[in-house]
Amino acid sequence: MAGTGKAHLRSAGAVLRAEDLVVEFPLRGGKRVHAVSGVDFDILPGETLALVGESGSGKSTTAKAIVQLEKPTAGHVHFEGDDLTVLRSGALRQVRSRLQMVFQDPIASLNPWREVLDIVAEPLQIWRRGTRREQLDAARAAMRSVGLDPETMGGRRASELSGGQCQRVSIARALMLEPRVVICDEPVAALDVSVQAQILNLLGDLKAQLDLSMLFISHDLAVVRMVSDRVMVMYLGKICEVASAASLYEAPSHPYTTLLLGSIPRLGQAPAAPGYGLGTEIPSPVDPPSGCRFRTRCPLATDLCTKEEPVLKEIAKDHYVACHHRNQRRPDADQR
């Protein structure tokens, strides 16, 4: 499953493109944490790419490497013609104004002692765009665009807001500099289900209104289905499947993707019986398995999976899979 290859990359027109992205963290004794191992992807203007996988698959590290919060060990990140991995601090700072991030913990990402209106206006203050009155007017407009009344909420502190309100403030702040791409790192994971739906609808509306491109990171495939145009499934630092959202949900072709989709709770159905696969522990990124990294949990694994890493291959239009045995199924697959 977890494989390599660039067949899924589009030839031109991407606003954001990562190639051969590697992020490793050194440990004592010469060992290294292999967090991201040769990841490639691109995002077209106005497109939402969802990056999904379990905790520990390298999703958040990939996001941080894109904006250079974690310096990649190797590889390149191209954004609007600039290679972010070689830019110096001043030039990188300029680029980051067009590449914004919404973090997973909405409460921790805001200063609890500052008033909301000042938090939203801060990007314009830092970049010295407009007068103070113009900055505050723009902040009020941004608050309204995310469903917050600036007259009621603007004078409150972040510590007085709910998690959903804090996430709306974070989104408003991210939009202040009119970015081309917004990276959403698990933006609804810490929220109640009803609030999740509100935030997801909000992101969809803003994307359409502002023609945003988005990288949406989540471990929840049910959430991803609501917002994504294209989905990339990641496991232990590697890509295993890339497809349009419709194709992935209608015809998942990788064992790991199938197991992830099977784990989604459904109303009126009893929980699936425990079996081989996601119930077992994810291997350590310090010493990942040889060959296919998913083989230690895969119901289809053979000796070939131990010896040879699979390569992403196109199996249908805009549907790519890295698996030696993608056409095979477990005998009890229909009963799971």
Tab-separated table of C-alpha atoms in Angstrom:
chain	number	residue	atom	x	y	z
A	1	MET	CA	0.000	0.000	0.000
A	2	ALA	CA	2.105	2.782	1.311
A	3	GLY	CA	4.185	3.475	-1.740
A	4	THR	CA	5.993	5.894	-3.964
A	5	GLY	CA	5.601	7.418	-7.417
A	6	LYS	CA	4.493	10.621	-9.157
A	7	ALA	CA	1.838	9.350	-11.562
A	8	HIS	CA	-0.862	11.320	-9.723
A	9	LEU	CA	0.799	14.719	-10.218
A	10	ARG	CA	-0.820	16.987	-12.811
A	11	SER	CA	1.423	18.415	-15.533
A	12	ALA	CA	0.739	22.132	-15.003
A	13	GLY	CA	-1.425	24.746	-13.345
A	14	ALA	CA	-0.940	23.819	-9.681
A	15	VAL	CA	-0.934	26.647	-7.157
A	16	LEU	CA	0.830	24.414	-4.606
A	17	ARG	CA	3.041	21.427	-5.355
A	18	ALA	CA	5.182	19.231	-3.086
A	19	GLU	CA	7.744	16.833	-4.551
A	20	ASP	CA	9.842	14.190	-2.797
A	21	LEU	CA	8.970	15.737	0.561
A	22	VAL	CA	10.885	14.126	3.435
A	23	VAL	CA	10.756	15.084	7.103
A	24	GLU	CA	12.887	13.184	9.614
A	25	PHE	CA	13.741	13.925	13.229
A	26	PRO	CA	17.080	12.750	14.676
A	27	LEU	CA	17.179	10.712	17.888
A	28	ARG	CA	19.975	9.677	20.179
A	29	GLY	CA	22.024	6.738	18.991
A	30	GLY	CA	21.831	7.723	15.341
A	31	LYS	CA	18.217	6.663	14.809
A	32	ARG	CA	15.650	8.863	13.098
A	33	VAL	CA	11.882	9.318	13.137
A	34	HIS	CA	10.685	8.866	9.544
A	35	ALA	CA	7.654	11.158	9.783
A	36	VAL	CA	7.211	11.914	6.054
A	37	SER	CA	8.955	9.776	3.447
A	38	GLY	CA	8.878	11.022	-0.119
A	39	VAL	CA	5.405	12.534	-0.414
A	40	ASP	CA	4.234	14.178	-3.652
A	41	PHE	CA	1.004	16.105	-4.289
A	42	ASP	CA	-0.392	19.165	-6.001
A	43	ILE	CA	-3.411	21.436	-5.573
A	44	LEU	CA	-5.078	23.297	-8.429
A	45	PRO	CA	-6.626	26.781	-8.070
A	46	GLY	CA	-9.989	26.540	-6.309
A	47	GLU	CA	-9.459	22.876	-5.402
A	48	THR	CA	-9.678	21.219	-1.990
A	49	LEU	CA	-7.275	18.333	-1.443
A	50	ALA	CA	-8.034	16.250	1.624
A	51	LEU	CA	-5.159	14.472	3.354
A	52	VAL	CA	-6.462	11.602	5.481
A	53	GLY	CA	-5.080	8.838	7.673
A	54	GLU	CA	-4.792	7.698	11.259
A	55	SER	CA	-2.949	9.623	13.949
A	56	GLY	CA	0.762	9.105	13.390
A	57	SER	CA	0.529	8.907	9.608
A	58	GLY	CA	2.419	12.184	9.089
A	59	LYS	CA	-0.445	14.485	8.083
A	60	SER	CA	0.253	17.403	10.426
A	61	THR	CA	4.004	17.147	9.845
A	62	THR	CA	3.336	17.408	6.113
A	63	ALA	CA	1.270	20.556	6.693
A	64	LYS	CA	3.959	22.160	8.834
A	65	ALA	CA	6.607	21.274	6.251
A	66	ILE	CA	4.549	22.971	3.538
A	67	VAL	CA	4.641	26.316	5.370
A	68	GLN	CA	8.189	25.620	6.604
A	69	LEU	CA	7.275	25.490	10.285
A	70	GLU	CA	9.135	22.193	10.133
A	71	LYS	CA	12.088	22.434	7.779
A	72	PRO	CA	11.953	19.493	5.342
A	73	THR	CA	14.897	17.120	5.417
A	74	ALA	CA	14.633	16.832	1.629
A	75	GLY	CA	12.312	17.690	-1.225
A	76	HIS	CA	10.709	20.825	-2.596
A	77	VAL	CA	7.544	22.854	-2.018
A	78	HIS	CA	6.525	25.092	-4.918
A	79	PHE	CA	3.951	27.813	-4.303
A	80	GLU	CA	3.032	30.228	-7.093
A	81	GLY	CA	6.423	29.715	-8.738
A	82	ASP	CA	8.528	29.982	-5.557
A	83	ASP	CA	10.397	27.059	-4.020
A	84	LEU	CA	9.742	27.643	-0.321
A	85	THR	CA	12.511	25.281	0.769
A	86	VAL	CA	15.236	27.597	-0.556
A	87	LEU	CA	13.765	30.995	0.332
A	88	ARG	CA	15.481	33.044	3.021
A	89	SER	CA	13.515	34.330	5.996
A	90	GLY	CA	12.454	37.677	4.517
A	91	ALA	CA	11.241	36.250	1.220
A	92	LEU	CA	9.572	33.302	2.973
A	93	ARG	CA	7.733	35.707	5.279
A	94	GLN	CA	6.363	37.537	2.241
A	95	VAL	CA	5.106	34.286	0.688
A	96	ARG	CA	3.469	33.115	3.902
A	97	SER	CA	1.030	36.022	3.754
A	98	ARG	CA	-0.594	34.206	0.805
A	99	LEU	CA	-0.378	30.755	2.424
A	100	GLN	CA	-2.304	30.640	5.693
A	101	MET	CA	-3.000	27.912	8.249
A	102	VAL	CA	-5.905	27.064	10.561
A	103	PHE	CA	-4.679	24.925	13.433
A	104	GLN	CA	-6.304	21.936	15.083
A	105	ASP	CA	-6.808	23.397	18.564
A	106	PRO	CA	-8.861	26.563	18.072
A	107	ILE	CA	-8.546	27.686	21.693
A	108	ALA	CA	-4.776	27.218	22.009
A	109	SER	CA	-4.167	29.027	18.699
A	110	LEU	CA	-5.569	32.331	20.037
A	111	ASN	CA	-4.217	34.693	22.683
A	112	PRO	CA	-6.681	34.262	25.579
A	113	TRP	CA	-6.159	37.822	26.851
A	114	ARG	CA	-6.649	39.802	23.641
A	115	GLU	CA	-9.997	41.006	22.360
A	116	VAL	CA	-11.363	39.161	19.364
A	117	LEU	CA	-11.471	42.208	17.070
A	118	ASP	CA	-7.775	42.878	17.714
A	119	ILE	CA	-6.908	39.207	17.086
A	120	VAL	CA	-8.608	39.279	13.692
A	121	ALA	CA	-7.092	42.653	12.755
A	122	GLU	CA	-3.562	41.682	13.838
A	123	PRO	CA	-2.340	40.388	10.419
A	124	LEU	CA	-3.090	43.798	8.880
A	125	GLN	CA	-1.343	45.524	11.767
A	126	ILE	CA	1.764	43.372	11.340
A	127	TRP	CA	1.914	44.067	7.615
A	128	ARG	CA	0.952	47.743	8.099
A	129	ARG	CA	-1.875	47.600	5.620
A	130	GLY	CA	-4.274	50.515	5.898
A	131	THR	CA	-5.041	52.875	8.732
A	132	ARG	CA	-6.195	51.668	12.131
A	133	ARG	CA	-9.806	52.428	11.201
A	134	GLU	CA	-9.459	50.508	7.915
A	135	GLN	CA	-7.920	47.553	9.725
A	136	LEU	CA	-10.771	47.369	12.231
A	137	ASP	CA	-13.384	47.771	9.506
A	138	ALA	CA	-11.809	44.889	7.578
A	139	ALA	CA	-11.732	42.781	10.759
A	140	ARG	CA	-15.434	43.452	11.372
A	141	ALA	CA	-16.237	42.407	7.793
A	142	ALA	CA	-14.187	39.212	8.218
A	143	MET	CA	-16.026	38.410	11.455
A	144	ARG	CA	-19.371	38.822	9.715
A	145	SER	CA	-18.208	36.526	6.896
A	146	VAL	CA	-17.660	33.695	9.395
A	147	GLY	CA	-20.944	34.272	11.215
A	148	LEU	CA	-19.748	36.342	14.177
A	149	ASP	CA	-21.360	39.647	15.136
A	150	PRO	CA	-18.459	42.093	15.648
A	151	GLU	CA	-20.574	44.364	17.849
A	152	THR	CA	-21.374	41.502	20.231
A	153	MET	CA	-18.212	39.410	19.963
A	154	GLY	CA	-15.516	41.915	19.015
A	155	GLY	CA	-14.900	43.097	22.571
A	156	ARG	CA	-14.753	39.627	24.086
A	157	ARG	CA	-11.553	37.782	24.839
A	158	ALA	CA	-10.787	34.411	23.295
A	159	SER	CA	-10.950	32.819	26.739
A	160	GLU	CA	-14.651	33.761	26.857
A	161	LEU	CA	-15.564	31.963	23.620
A	162	SER	CA	-16.656	28.418	22.862
A	163	GLY	CA	-14.512	26.089	20.755
A	164	GLY	CA	-16.656	26.679	17.672
A	165	GLN	CA	-16.491	30.450	18.090
A	166	CYS	CA	-12.713	30.286	18.516
A	167	GLN	CA	-12.403	28.291	15.301
A	168	ARG	CA	-14.468	30.909	13.458
A	169	VAL	CA	-12.126	33.593	14.791
A	170	SER	CA	-9.130	31.537	13.594
A	171	ILE	CA	-10.645	31.237	10.120
A	172	ALA	CA	-11.424	34.974	9.979
A	173	ARG	CA	-7.841	35.782	10.988
A	174	ALA	CA	-6.471	33.430	8.313
A	175	LEU	CA	-8.492	35.213	5.616
A	176	MET	CA	-7.387	38.763	6.482
A	177	LEU	CA	-4.413	38.798	4.088
A	178	GLU	CA	-6.472	37.349	1.208
A	179	PRO	CA	-4.484	34.096	0.877
A	180	ARG	CA	-4.459	31.883	-2.210
A	181	VAL	CA	-4.198	28.668	-0.168
A	182	VAL	CA	-5.490	27.844	3.308
A	183	ILE	CA	-4.216	24.761	5.139
A	184	CYS	CA	-6.755	23.397	7.625
A	185	ASP	CA	-5.120	20.983	10.063
A	186	GLU	CA	-7.897	18.948	11.704
A	187	PRO	CA	-10.034	22.107	12.003
A	188	VAL	CA	-13.096	20.339	13.449
A	189	ALA	CA	-11.521	17.463	15.390
A	190	ALA	CA	-11.879	19.235	18.750
A	191	LEU	CA	-15.481	20.339	18.160
A	192	ASP	CA	-18.888	18.811	18.861
A	193	VAL	CA	-20.614	17.130	15.926
A	194	SER	CA	-23.208	19.887	15.482
A	195	VAL	CA	-20.495	22.557	15.517
A	196	GLN	CA	-18.402	20.494	13.085
A	197	ALA	CA	-21.181	20.715	10.505
A	198	GLN	CA	-21.381	24.493	10.914
A	199	ILE	CA	-17.628	24.946	10.415
A	200	LEU	CA	-17.543	22.596	7.419
A	201	ASN	CA	-20.425	24.461	5.767
A	202	LEU	CA	-18.664	27.739	6.501
A	203	LEU	CA	-15.415	26.539	4.886
A	204	GLY	CA	-17.331	25.382	1.821
A	205	ASP	CA	-19.089	28.728	1.476
A	206	LEU	CA	-15.876	30.726	1.916
A	207	LYS	CA	-14.041	28.574	-0.610
A	208	ALA	CA	-16.724	29.287	-3.214
A	209	GLN	CA	-16.950	33.011	-2.434
A	210	LEU	CA	-13.200	33.678	-2.344
A	211	ASP	CA	-12.000	31.038	-4.856
A	212	LEU	CA	-9.682	29.531	-2.257
A	213	SER	CA	-7.530	26.465	-2.650
A	214	MET	CA	-7.423	24.306	0.467
A	215	LEU	CA	-5.421	21.483	1.984
A	216	PHE	CA	-7.836	19.878	4.433
A	217	ILE	CA	-6.277	17.438	6.911
A	218	SER	CA	-8.373	14.960	8.846
A	219	HIS	CA	-8.450	11.423	10.221
A	220	ASP	CA	-12.218	11.292	9.662
A	221	LEU	CA	-13.290	10.184	6.179
A	222	ALA	CA	-16.914	11.051	6.925
A	223	VAL	CA	-15.892	14.688	7.451
A	224	VAL	CA	-13.626	14.743	4.411
A	225	ARG	CA	-16.435	13.680	2.089
A	226	MET	CA	-18.260	16.961	2.755
A	227	VAL	CA	-15.466	19.303	1.717
A	228	SER	CA	-12.991	17.659	-0.667
A	229	ASP	CA	-12.574	17.536	-4.432
A	230	ARG	CA	-9.642	15.134	-4.274
A	231	VAL	CA	-8.501	12.811	-1.479
A	232	MET	CA	-5.010	11.543	-0.657
A	233	VAL	CA	-4.758	8.663	1.827
A	234	MET	CA	-1.555	8.563	3.873
A	235	TYR	CA	-0.087	5.890	6.119
A	236	LEU	CA	3.124	6.027	8.155
A	237	GLY	CA	4.638	8.807	6.067
A	238	LYS	CA	3.699	7.357	2.666
A	239	ILE	CA	0.878	7.796	0.153
A	240	CYS	CA	-1.258	4.754	-0.604
A	241	GLU	CA	-4.195	6.069	-2.652
A	242	VAL	CA	-5.153	9.280	-4.463
A	243	ALA	CA	-8.510	9.808	-6.141
A	244	SER	CA	-11.368	12.190	-6.689
A	245	ALA	CA	-13.691	12.219	-3.697
A	246	ALA	CA	-16.484	10.512	-5.645
A	247	SER	CA	-14.216	7.749	-6.932
A	248	LEU	CA	-12.607	7.058	-3.573
A	249	TYR	CA	-15.885	6.687	-1.705
A	250	GLU	CA	-17.617	4.709	-4.437
A	251	ALA	CA	-14.736	2.359	-5.244
A	252	PRO	CA	-11.903	2.344	-2.684
A	253	SER	CA	-9.106	0.201	-4.087
A	254	HIS	CA	-6.566	-0.021	-1.309
A	255	PRO	CA	-6.962	-2.317	1.728
A	256	TYR	CA	-6.146	0.541	4.090
A	257	THR	CA	-8.686	2.884	2.478
A	258	THR	CA	-11.303	0.143	2.629
A	259	LEU	CA	-10.630	-0.387	6.336
A	260	LEU	CA	-10.805	3.355	7.017
A	261	LEU	CA	-14.147	3.643	5.237
A	262	GLY	CA	-15.428	0.570	7.060
A	263	SER	CA	-14.638	2.189	10.400
A	264	ILE	CA	-17.045	5.100	9.812
A	265	PRO	CA	-19.997	4.797	12.255
A	266	ARG	CA	-23.377	4.455	10.554
A	267	LEU	CA	-26.800	5.002	12.065
A	268	GLY	CA	-28.816	1.837	12.522
A	269	GLN	CA	-25.838	-0.479	12.109
A	270	ALA	CA	-24.032	-2.405	14.816
A	271	PRO	CA	-20.284	-1.737	15.139
A	272	ALA	CA	-18.174	-3.907	12.868
A	273	ALA	CA	-16.731	-7.007	14.481
A	274	PRO	CA	-13.066	-6.596	15.387
A	275	GLY	CA	-10.743	-8.165	12.856
A	276	TYR	CA	-7.376	-7.936	11.216
A	277	GLY	CA	-6.279	-4.449	10.258
A	278	LEU	CA	-6.982	-1.200	12.048
A	279	GLY	CA	-7.369	-2.881	15.420
A	280	THR	CA	-3.646	-3.593	15.518
A	281	GLU	CA	-1.070	-1.011	16.557
A	282	ILE	CA	0.576	1.202	13.952
A	283	PRO	CA	4.313	0.396	13.570
A	284	SER	CA	6.943	2.773	14.894
A	285	PRO	CA	8.106	5.485	12.467
A	286	VAL	CA	11.576	4.996	13.936
A	287	ASP	CA	11.767	1.528	12.393
A	288	PRO	CA	9.092	1.315	9.670
A	289	PRO	CA	8.447	-2.024	7.937
A	290	SER	CA	10.382	-2.852	4.779
A	291	GLY	CA	8.631	-2.866	1.437
A	292	CYS	CA	5.029	-1.801	1.892
A	293	ARG	CA	4.679	-0.034	5.234
A	294	PHE	CA	1.116	-1.273	5.675
A	295	ARG	CA	2.007	-4.951	5.268
A	296	THR	CA	2.133	-5.699	9.014
A	297	ARG	CA	-1.569	-4.844	9.269
A	298	CYS	CA	-2.756	-5.825	5.802
A	299	PRO	CA	-5.018	-8.852	5.252
A	300	LEU	CA	-3.559	-9.327	1.759
A	301	ALA	CA	0.168	-9.111	2.566
A	302	THR	CA	2.591	-11.582	0.937
A	303	ASP	CA	6.364	-11.958	0.694
A	304	LEU	CA	6.323	-9.539	-2.236
A	305	CYS	CA	5.026	-6.806	0.086
A	306	THR	CA	7.985	-7.413	2.404
A	307	LYS	CA	10.587	-7.135	-0.331
A	308	GLU	CA	9.238	-4.500	-2.724
A	309	GLU	CA	7.646	-1.107	-2.163
A	310	PRO	CA	4.541	-0.635	-4.332
A	311	VAL	CA	4.328	2.277	-6.774
A	312	LEU	CA	1.296	4.504	-7.363
A	313	LYS	CA	-0.419	3.447	-10.590
A	314	GLU	CA	-3.518	4.784	-12.309
A	315	ILE	CA	-6.374	2.257	-12.207
A	316	ALA	CA	-9.141	4.595	-13.410
A	317	LYS	CA	-9.443	8.234	-14.399
A	318	ASP	CA	-7.796	10.318	-11.638
A	319	HIS	CA	-7.604	7.261	-9.342
A	320	TYR	CA	-4.161	6.051	-8.257
A	321	VAL	CA	-3.273	3.184	-5.927
A	322	ALA	CA	0.006	1.829	-4.513
A	323	CYS	CA	-0.663	-1.842	-3.762
A	324	HIS	CA	0.660	-5.133	-5.128
A	325	HIS	CA	-2.670	-6.913	-4.550
A	326	ARG	CA	-5.319	-4.257	-5.062
A	327	ASN	CA	-7.578	-6.550	-7.109
A	328	GLN	CA	-7.746	-9.216	-4.422
A	329	ARG	CA	-10.177	-9.423	-1.509
A	330	ARG	CA	-10.327	-11.343	1.706
A	331	PRO	CA	-12.730	-14.310	1.616
A	332	ASP	CA	-14.822	-12.713	4.381
A	333	ALA	CA	-14.753	-9.196	2.927
A	334	ASP	CA	-18.500	-9.106	2.277
A	335	GLN	CA	-19.205	-10.035	5.871
A	336	ARG	CA	-17.170	-7.295	7.501
